[in-house]
GROMACS .gro file of C-alpha atoms in nm:
model
  294
    1MET     CA    1   9.043 -12.755   8.764
    2SER     CA    2   8.828 -13.054   8.827
    3ALA     CA    3   8.796 -13.304   8.595
    4ASN     CA    4   8.400 -13.268   8.595
    5GLY     CA    5   8.255 -13.078   8.372
    6SER     CA    6   8.062 -12.690   8.423
    7ILE     CA    7   7.811 -12.661   8.719
    8GLY     CA    8   7.437 -12.490   8.543
    9ILE     CA    9   7.286 -12.262   8.794
   10ILE     CA   10   6.917 -12.196   8.717
   11GLY     CA   11   6.756 -11.946   8.892
   12GLY     CA   12   6.673 -11.555   8.922
   13SER     CA   13   6.938 -11.271   8.816
   14GLY     CA   14   7.073 -11.207   9.159
   15LEU     CA   15   7.256 -11.515   9.150
   16TYR     CA   16   7.528 -11.391   8.881
   17ASP     CA   17   7.659 -11.120   9.093
   18LEU     CA   18   7.907 -11.356   9.296
   19PRO     CA   19   8.214 -11.175   9.391
   20GLY     CA   20   8.534 -11.317   9.225
   21LEU     CA   21   8.382 -11.417   8.908
   22THR     CA   22   8.576 -11.420   8.605
   23ASP     CA   23   8.624 -11.456   8.276
   24THR     CA   24   8.240 -11.384   8.243
   25GLN     CA   25   8.120 -11.348   7.910
   26TRP     CA   26   7.731 -11.390   7.772
   27THR     CA   27   7.712 -11.685   7.533
   28THR     CA   28   7.412 -11.738   7.262
   29VAL     CA   29   7.371 -12.119   7.240
   30ASP     CA   30   7.120 -12.251   6.985
   31THR     CA   31   6.928 -12.596   7.015
   32PRO     CA   32   6.745 -12.825   6.816
   33TRP     CA   33   6.443 -12.717   7.054
   34GLY     CA   34   6.487 -12.335   7.017
   35PRO     CA   35   6.660 -12.078   7.193
   36PRO     CA   36   6.654 -12.111   7.610
   37SER     CA   37   6.505 -11.852   7.814
   38ASP     CA   38   6.789 -11.566   7.761
   39GLU     CA   39   7.194 -11.576   7.688
   40ILE     CA   40   7.398 -11.786   7.931
   41LEU     CA   41   7.630 -11.635   8.173
   42THR     CA   42   7.963 -11.845   8.199
   43GLY     CA   43   8.275 -11.761   8.399
   44ARG     CA   44   8.532 -11.950   8.654
   45LEU     CA   45   8.504 -11.902   8.991
   46ALA     CA   46   8.816 -11.994   9.243
   47THR     CA   47   8.707 -12.163   9.565
   48PRO     CA   48   8.916 -12.304   9.861
   49ALA     CA   49   8.777 -12.672   9.694
   50GLY     CA   50   8.906 -12.572   9.394
   51GLU     CA   51   8.842 -12.387   9.052
   52ALA     CA   52   8.502 -12.388   8.931
   53ARG     CA   53   8.330 -12.336   8.557
   54LEU     CA   54   7.999 -12.192   8.578
   55ALA     CA   55   7.747 -12.172   8.397
   56PHE     CA   56   7.387 -11.950   8.497
   57LEU     CA   57   7.100 -11.938   8.316
   58PRO     CA   58   6.806 -11.710   8.357
   59ARG     CA   59   6.508 -11.936   8.368
   60HIS     CA   60   6.221 -11.647   8.310
   61GLY     CA   61   6.488 -11.430   8.118
   62ARG     CA   62   6.664 -11.121   8.230
   63GLY     CA   63   6.368 -10.909   8.405
   64HIS     CA   64   6.166 -11.185   8.420
   65ARG     CA   65   6.020 -11.181   8.087
   66VAL     CA   66   5.895 -11.545   8.045
   67PRO     CA   67   5.579 -11.723   8.217
   68PRO     CA   68   5.616 -12.045   8.336
   69SER     CA   69   5.434 -12.206   8.144
   70ASP     CA   70   5.578 -12.045   7.809
   71VAL     CA   71   5.976 -12.107   7.952
   72ASN     CA   72   6.161 -12.324   7.680
   73TYR     CA   73   6.225 -12.616   7.924
   74ARG     CA   74   6.402 -12.836   7.672
   75ALA     CA   75   6.588 -12.572   7.480
   76ASN     CA   76   6.722 -12.460   7.916
   77ILE     CA   77   6.852 -12.787   7.939
   78ALA     CA   78   7.000 -12.864   7.605
   79ALA     CA   79   7.169 -12.530   7.617
   80LEU     CA   80   7.342 -12.604   7.933
   81LYS     CA   81   7.437 -12.989   7.869
   82GLN     CA   82   7.568 -12.816   7.531
   83LEU     CA   83   7.771 -12.614   7.698
   84GLY     CA   84   7.923 -12.910   7.872
   85VAL     CA   85   7.688 -12.889   8.217
   86THR     CA   86   7.723 -13.202   8.397
   87ASP     CA   87   7.591 -13.088   8.736
   88LEU     CA   88   7.294 -12.846   8.774
   89LEU     CA   89   7.140 -12.651   9.057
   90SER     CA   90   6.784 -12.548   9.068
   91LEU     CA   91   6.712 -12.282   9.303
   92SER     CA   92   6.363 -12.102   9.264
   93ALA     CA   93   6.104 -11.975   9.468
   94VAL     CA   94   5.819 -12.174   9.653
   95GLY     CA   95   5.516 -12.139   9.868
   96GLY     CA   96   5.499 -12.335  10.238
   97LEU     CA   97   5.234 -12.569  10.240
   98ARG     CA   98   5.410 -12.624  10.566
   99ALA     CA   99   5.355 -12.438  10.920
  100ASP     CA  100   5.718 -12.548  10.981
  101LEU     CA  101   5.828 -12.436  10.659
  102PRO     CA  102   5.821 -12.033  10.717
  103PRO     CA  103   5.927 -11.779  10.463
  104GLY     CA  104   6.313 -11.776  10.449
  105THR     CA  105   6.357 -12.124  10.482
  106PHE     CA  106   6.538 -12.354  10.221
  107VAL     CA  107   6.411 -12.717  10.136
  108VAL     CA  108   6.628 -12.948   9.924
  109VAL     CA  109   6.377 -13.132   9.737
  110ASP     CA  110   6.360 -13.447   9.694
  111GLN     CA  111   6.052 -13.579   9.524
  112PHE     CA  112   5.793 -13.385   9.296
  113ILE     CA  113   5.426 -13.398   9.196
  114ASP     CA  114   5.410 -13.292   8.844
  115ARG     CA  115   5.004 -13.098   8.790
  116THR     CA  116   5.118 -12.921   8.498
  117PHE     CA  117   4.976 -12.963   8.165
  118ALA     CA  118   5.024 -12.702   7.900
  119ARG     CA  119   5.418 -12.815   7.858
  120GLU     CA  120   5.633 -13.051   7.603
  121LYS     CA  121   5.836 -13.264   7.876
  122SER     CA  122   6.027 -13.510   7.710
  123PHE     CA  123   6.305 -13.492   7.432
  124PHE     CA  124   6.201 -13.805   7.294
  125GLY     CA  125   5.923 -13.861   7.082
  126PRO     CA  126   5.762 -14.061   6.791
  127GLY     CA  127   6.068 -14.219   6.598
  128LEU     CA  128   6.223 -14.263   6.877
  129VAL     CA  129   6.093 -14.365   7.216
  130ALA     CA  130   6.247 -14.347   7.571
  131HIS     CA  131   6.135 -14.377   7.927
  132VAL     CA  132   6.369 -14.316   8.182
  133SER     CA  133   6.307 -14.367   8.558
  134MET     CA  134   6.180 -14.098   8.749
  135ALA     CA  135   6.149 -14.287   9.130
  136HIS     CA  136   6.430 -14.066   9.265
  137PRO     CA  137   6.417 -13.743   9.045
  138VAL     CA  138   6.678 -13.539   9.206
  139CYS     CA  139   7.010 -13.614   9.241
  140GLY     CA  140   7.147 -13.758   9.613
  141ARG     CA  141   7.479 -13.625   9.604
  142LEU     CA  142   7.430 -13.327   9.519
  143GLY     CA  143   7.179 -13.267   9.721
  144ALA     CA  144   7.443 -13.369  10.008
  145HIS     CA  145   7.693 -13.110   9.919
  146VAL     CA  146   7.394 -12.824   9.914
  147HIS     CA  147   7.249 -12.934  10.230
  148ALA     CA  148   7.588 -12.914  10.407
  149ALA     CA  149   7.630 -12.559  10.259
  150LEU     CA  150   7.340 -12.442  10.385
  151GLY     CA  151   7.442 -12.581  10.792
  152ALA     CA  152   7.756 -12.403  10.744
  153LEU     CA  153   7.581 -12.060  10.636
  154GLY     CA  154   7.336 -12.082  10.938
  155VAL     CA  155   7.077 -12.095  10.658
  156PRO     CA  156   6.730 -12.237  10.777
  157ALA     CA  157   6.718 -12.579  10.585
  158VAL     CA  158   6.510 -12.884  10.526
  159ARG     CA  159   6.686 -13.163  10.320
  160GLY     CA  160   6.416 -13.395  10.172
  161GLY     CA  161   6.039 -13.254  10.098
  162THR     CA  162   5.756 -13.277   9.839
  163TYR     CA  163   5.736 -12.998   9.556
  164LEU     CA  164   5.444 -12.941   9.409
  165ALA     CA  165   5.424 -12.796   9.035
  166MET     CA  166   5.159 -12.657   8.935
  167GLU     CA  167   5.073 -12.500   8.551
  168GLY     CA  168   5.019 -12.112   8.713
  169PRO     CA  169   5.032 -11.829   8.610
  170GLN     CA  170   4.772 -11.805   8.883
  171PHE     CA  171   4.851 -11.904   9.222
  172SER     CA  172   4.641 -12.157   9.401
  173THR     CA  173   4.271 -12.141   9.499
  174LEU     CA  174   4.222 -12.227   9.872
  175ALA     CA  175   4.055 -12.556   9.798
  176GLU     CA  176   4.341 -12.667   9.549
  177SER     CA  177   4.618 -12.579   9.853
  178ARG     CA  178   4.431 -12.785  10.092
  179LEU     CA  179   4.417 -13.051   9.873
  180TYR     CA  180   4.816 -13.040   9.810
  181ARG     CA  181   4.851 -13.012  10.210
  182SER     CA  182   4.652 -13.348  10.224
  183TRP     CA  183   4.892 -13.465   9.963
  184ASN     CA  184   5.166 -13.372  10.240
  185CYS     CA  185   5.329 -13.190   9.997
  186ASP     CA  186   5.583 -12.924  10.126
  187VAL     CA  187   5.616 -12.659   9.885
  188ILE     CA  188   5.442 -12.524   9.581
  189GLY     CA  189   5.580 -12.355   9.290
  190MET     CA  190   5.546 -12.353   8.908
  191THR     CA  191   5.904 -12.391   8.694
  192ASN     CA  192   6.080 -12.741   8.845
  193MET     CA  193   5.828 -12.937   8.607
  194PRO     CA  194   5.913 -13.042   8.336
  195GLU     CA  195   6.268 -12.919   8.425
  196ALA     CA  196   6.412 -13.218   8.639
  197LYS     CA  197   6.234 -13.453   8.402
  198LEU     CA  198   6.457 -13.319   8.131
  199ALA     CA  199   6.740 -13.302   8.332
  200ARG     CA  200   6.716 -13.651   8.383
  201GLU     CA  201   6.641 -13.758   7.991
  202ALA     CA  202   6.993 -13.533   7.938
  203GLU     CA  203   7.200 -13.770   8.219
  204LEU     CA  204   7.201 -13.430   8.444
  205CYS     CA  205   7.301 -13.426   8.776
  206TYR     CA  206   7.008 -13.232   8.935
  207ALA     CA  207   6.901 -13.031   9.230
  208SER     CA  208   6.656 -12.871   9.301
  209VAL     CA  209   6.662 -12.600   9.590
  210ALA     CA  210   6.321 -12.421   9.694
  211MET     CA  211   6.302 -12.071   9.870
  212VAL     CA  212   6.036 -12.052  10.077
  213THR     CA  213   5.871 -11.689  10.028
  214ASP     CA  214   5.529 -11.707  10.184
  215PHE     CA  215   5.268 -11.942  10.301
  216ASP     CA  216   5.061 -12.084  10.067
  217CYS     CA  217   4.681 -11.908  10.061
  218TRP     CA  218   4.558 -12.205  10.290
  219HIS     CA  219   4.748 -12.044  10.597
  220PRO     CA  220   4.511 -11.829  10.787
  221HIS     CA  221   4.706 -11.521  10.808
  222HIS     CA  222   4.845 -11.520  10.481
  223ASP     CA  223   4.638 -11.236  10.385
  224ASP     CA  224   4.806 -11.019  10.643
  225VAL     CA  225   5.138 -11.072  10.445
  226THR     CA  226   5.217 -10.733  10.230
  227VAL     CA  227   5.430 -10.727   9.922
  228GLU     CA  228   5.674 -10.513  10.136
  229ALA     CA  229   5.742 -10.815  10.364
  230ILE     CA  230   5.735 -11.046  10.071
  231VAL     CA  231   5.989 -10.857   9.857
  232LYS     CA  232   6.189 -10.863  10.165
  233VAL     CA  233   6.171 -11.209  10.200
  234LEU     CA  234   6.288 -11.225   9.824
  235LEU     CA  235   6.574 -11.036   9.877
  236SER     CA  236   6.690 -11.221  10.157
  237ASN     CA  237   6.670 -11.551   9.992
  238ALA     CA  238   6.853 -11.400   9.686
  239GLU     CA  239   7.173 -11.285   9.944
  240GLN     CA  240   7.114 -11.652  10.081
  241ALA     CA  241   7.158 -11.844   9.735
  242ARG     CA  242   7.418 -11.620   9.632
  243SER     CA  243   7.592 -11.707   9.936
  244LEU     CA  244   7.503 -12.107   9.891
  245VAL     CA  245   7.634 -12.130   9.530
  246ALA     CA  246   7.939 -11.955   9.613
  247ARG     CA  247   7.986 -12.182   9.920
  248THR     CA  248   7.882 -12.512   9.737
  249VAL     CA  249   8.031 -12.521   9.353
  250GLY     CA  250   8.393 -12.625   9.509
  251THR     CA  251   8.331 -12.902   9.652
  252ILE     CA  252   8.093 -13.032   9.344
  253ALA     CA  253   8.355 -12.945   9.147
  254ALA     CA  254   8.603 -13.177   9.358
  255ASP     CA  255   8.372 -13.450   9.397
  256ALA     CA  256   8.544 -13.760   9.272
  257THR     CA  257   8.250 -13.979   9.318
  258ALA     CA  258   8.088 -13.793   9.038
  259ALA     CA  259   8.162 -13.999   8.788
  260ARG     CA  260   8.011 -14.297   8.903
  261CYS     CA  261   7.667 -14.085   8.978
  262GLY     CA  262   7.372 -14.343   8.851
  263CYS     CA  263   7.197 -13.984   8.733
  264ARG     CA  264   7.513 -13.975   8.437
  265HIS     CA  265   7.367 -14.339   8.285
  266ALA     CA  266   6.993 -14.288   8.286
  267LEU     CA  267   6.986 -14.399   7.976
  268ASP     CA  268   7.142 -14.659   7.987
  269HIS     CA  269   6.800 -14.890   7.948
  270ALA     CA  270   6.581 -14.626   7.845
  271LEU     CA  271   6.565 -14.637   7.473
  272ILE     CA  272   6.254 -14.855   7.399
  273THR     CA  273   6.281 -14.834   6.992
  274ALA     CA  274   6.473 -15.040   6.827
  275PRO     CA  275   6.755 -14.936   6.616
  276SER     CA  276   6.638 -15.048   6.280
  277ALA     CA  277   6.316 -14.845   6.350
  278ARG     CA  278   6.450 -14.544   6.487
  279ASP     CA  279   6.412 -14.191   6.268
  280PRO     CA  280   6.757 -14.092   6.156
  281ALA     CA  281   6.597 -13.691   6.199
  282MET     CA  282   6.501 -13.771   6.524
  283VAL     CA  283   6.849 -13.948   6.587
  284GLU     CA  284   7.029 -13.646   6.487
  285ARG     CA  285   6.823 -13.428   6.663
  286LEU     CA  286   6.878 -13.583   6.977
  287ARG     CA  287   7.296 -13.645   6.957
  288GLY     CA  288   7.360 -13.381   7.206
  289ILE     CA  289   7.077 -13.498   7.431
  290ALA     CA  290   7.129 -13.900   7.431
  291GLY     CA  291   7.477 -13.951   7.187
  292ARG     CA  292   7.619 -14.160   7.483
  293VAL     CA  293   7.397 -14.446   7.411
  294LEU     CA  294   7.321 -14.366   7.054
   0.00000   0.00000   0.00000
């Protein structure tokens, strides 16, 4: 077993059907920010690189019950942190904003533009203020592991790309889609923000894997896409995602450089409120997230 903590996976329900996953159980986790989207499935997976402890969280709940704006992102990240997760892989379906990112392509995202507006985006607040850097919002170390695994699997993949996070639940207008393309965005989705921001505040290493299911409405032939075609891509992407998780988690768990990763020290210089001015209730609430620096 690696000295690293558990590896968290946030994504769809198909990811949990991993051959060889043992000691599985669904666990209810309570957090100071309420309940996460669902119970969390924990288990162990033996890999050629060593045994890995996994924690799977259905982002929208089993059966996809929770819309993007109502996902309790704070509780999701806090619950995984409470279970000992140190490395987090986020997998999500997206629309492609470039002609050379067709359905079936996986993009290992490295930047975000956050256009969401109806979500709680920080664990911190009045009584204890903090500002973390989001210049490089994902973990390059994890991204390298993911990209290497995708290459080994022969999955069409791109390392690096900008994810436009929209509020939803409606899809873009044509004018919006054209605007996002003019900003040089690569994919568009509804779930990776504030997820990535909260993972950084929780000092988790975070990697975003965007799985293209269709072209956004900018594409002149977008209307020709049928539900049947999209479902076919979704099923194919889910199978590829399972293979990706199975291949990646062992190398992540065995990564001896993880402890030195800067993501795990994101709060070193982030707390602004003087110790004497901190609200004791906020301090207590934040123990599970920021206890290392409190």
